[in-house]
Tab-separated table of C-alpha atoms in Angstrom:
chain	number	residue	atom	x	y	z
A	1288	UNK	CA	100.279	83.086	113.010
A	1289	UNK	CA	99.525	79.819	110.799
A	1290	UNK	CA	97.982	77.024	110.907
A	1291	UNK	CA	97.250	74.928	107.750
A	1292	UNK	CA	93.837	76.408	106.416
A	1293	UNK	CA	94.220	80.085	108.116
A	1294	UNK	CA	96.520	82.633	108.545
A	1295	UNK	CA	96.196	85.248	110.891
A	1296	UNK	CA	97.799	88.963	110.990
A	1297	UNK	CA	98.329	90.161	114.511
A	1298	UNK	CA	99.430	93.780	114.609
A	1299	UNK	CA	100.313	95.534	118.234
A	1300	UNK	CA	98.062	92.759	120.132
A	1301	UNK	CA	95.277	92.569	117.839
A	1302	UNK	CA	93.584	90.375	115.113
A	1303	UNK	CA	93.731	92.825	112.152
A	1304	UNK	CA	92.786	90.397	109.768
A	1305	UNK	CA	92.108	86.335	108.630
A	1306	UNK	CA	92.872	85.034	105.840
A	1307	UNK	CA	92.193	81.390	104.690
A	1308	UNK	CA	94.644	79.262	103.375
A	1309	UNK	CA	94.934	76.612	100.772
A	1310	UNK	CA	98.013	73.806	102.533
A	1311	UNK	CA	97.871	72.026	98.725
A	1312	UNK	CA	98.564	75.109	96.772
A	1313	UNK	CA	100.148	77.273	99.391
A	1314	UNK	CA	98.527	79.870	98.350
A	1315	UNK	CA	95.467	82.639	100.037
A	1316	UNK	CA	92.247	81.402	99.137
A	1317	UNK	CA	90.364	84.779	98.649
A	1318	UNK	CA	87.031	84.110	97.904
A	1319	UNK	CA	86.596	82.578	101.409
A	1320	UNK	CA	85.960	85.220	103.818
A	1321	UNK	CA	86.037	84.955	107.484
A	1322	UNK	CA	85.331	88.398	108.498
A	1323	UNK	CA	81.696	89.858	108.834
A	1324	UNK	CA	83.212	93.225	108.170
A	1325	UNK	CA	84.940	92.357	104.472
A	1326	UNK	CA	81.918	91.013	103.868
A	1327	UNK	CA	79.540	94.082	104.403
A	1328	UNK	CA	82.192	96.200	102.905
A	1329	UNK	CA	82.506	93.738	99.628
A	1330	UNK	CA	78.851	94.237	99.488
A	1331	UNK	CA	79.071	97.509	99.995
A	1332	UNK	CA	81.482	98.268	96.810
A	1333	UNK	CA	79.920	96.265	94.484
A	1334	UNK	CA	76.546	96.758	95.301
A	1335	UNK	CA	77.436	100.638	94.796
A	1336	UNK	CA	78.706	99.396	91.174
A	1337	UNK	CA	75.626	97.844	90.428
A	1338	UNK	CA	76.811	93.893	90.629
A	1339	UNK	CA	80.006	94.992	88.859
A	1340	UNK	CA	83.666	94.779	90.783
A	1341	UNK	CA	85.184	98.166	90.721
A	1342	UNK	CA	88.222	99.079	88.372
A	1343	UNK	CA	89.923	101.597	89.898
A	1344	UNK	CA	89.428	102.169	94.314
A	1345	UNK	CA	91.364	103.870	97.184
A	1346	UNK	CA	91.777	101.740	100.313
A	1347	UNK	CA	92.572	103.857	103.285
A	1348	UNK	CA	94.194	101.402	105.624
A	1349	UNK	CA	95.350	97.858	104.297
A	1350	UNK	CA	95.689	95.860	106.842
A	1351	UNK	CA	96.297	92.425	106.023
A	1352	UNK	CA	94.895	93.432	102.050
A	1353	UNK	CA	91.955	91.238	102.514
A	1354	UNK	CA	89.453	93.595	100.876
A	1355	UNK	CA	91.290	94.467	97.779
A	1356	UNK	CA	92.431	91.180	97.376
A	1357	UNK	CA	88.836	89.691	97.495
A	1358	UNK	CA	87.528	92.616	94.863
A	1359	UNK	CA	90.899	92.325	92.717
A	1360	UNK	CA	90.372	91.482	89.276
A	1361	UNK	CA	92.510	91.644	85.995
A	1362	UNK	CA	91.327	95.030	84.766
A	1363	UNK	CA	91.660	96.856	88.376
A	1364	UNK	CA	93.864	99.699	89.441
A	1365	UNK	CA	93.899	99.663	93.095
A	1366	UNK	CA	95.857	102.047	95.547
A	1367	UNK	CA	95.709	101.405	98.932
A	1368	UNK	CA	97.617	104.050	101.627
A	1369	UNK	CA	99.142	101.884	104.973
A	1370	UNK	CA	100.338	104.244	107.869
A	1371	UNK	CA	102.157	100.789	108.934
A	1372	UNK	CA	105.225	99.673	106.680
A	1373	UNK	CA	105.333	96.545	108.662
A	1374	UNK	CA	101.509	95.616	108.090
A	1375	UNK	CA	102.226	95.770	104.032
A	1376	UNK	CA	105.035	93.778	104.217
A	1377	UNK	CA	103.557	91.171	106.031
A	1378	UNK	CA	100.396	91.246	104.321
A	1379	UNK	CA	102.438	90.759	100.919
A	1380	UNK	CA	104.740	87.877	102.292
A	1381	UNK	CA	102.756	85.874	104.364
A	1382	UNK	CA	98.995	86.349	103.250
A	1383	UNK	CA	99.624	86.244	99.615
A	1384	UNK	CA	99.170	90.386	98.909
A	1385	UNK	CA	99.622	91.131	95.445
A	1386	UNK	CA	98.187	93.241	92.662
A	1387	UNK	CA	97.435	96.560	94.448
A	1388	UNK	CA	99.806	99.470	94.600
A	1389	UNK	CA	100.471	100.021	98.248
A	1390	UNK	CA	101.810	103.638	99.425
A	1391	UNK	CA	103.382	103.481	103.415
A	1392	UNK	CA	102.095	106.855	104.573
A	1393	UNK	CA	99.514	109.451	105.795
């Protein structure tokens, strides 16, 4: 689902993640975060790191890639491991997923 300043990823009849929009550059604006869960979990990893974003990180579970995407940086190696294909795939074509090595499996 779309509209111009959000896009939604709705997976088996659920909200699995948000992710806000930029209509001017069509692109995912990733610093803006609409879920209180990335949030404590973005403050979760860096706080571990002391303030700095991690370089290398496992994501079990990608969802919509919101997470990595927010933490992604030019020096990271991230892996994330997606039991659902079709998740990754939309993530990557409609929500702007890019830059993390995504494995479809358990």
């Amino acid at each position: 689902r779309a509209n111009n300043n959000w896009r939604v990823l709705l997976r088996h009849g659920s909200i699995q993640s948000v992710t806000a929009w930029d209509p001017v550059e069509n692109a995912p604006r990733h610093s803006v975060i609409a879920n209180e869960y990335i949030k404590t979990m973005a403050c979760c990893a860096v706080g571990a790191r002391r303030g700095a974003l991690p370089t290398k990180a496992l994501f079990l579970g990608l969802g919509a890639g919101t997470l990595p995407s927010l933490l992604l940086h030019e020096n990271a190696d991230y892996v994330a491991v997606e039991l659902d294909g079709g998740a990754a795939e939309l993530a990557r074509e409609y929500l702007g997923l890019e830059g993390v090595d995504v494995r479809i499996g358990d």
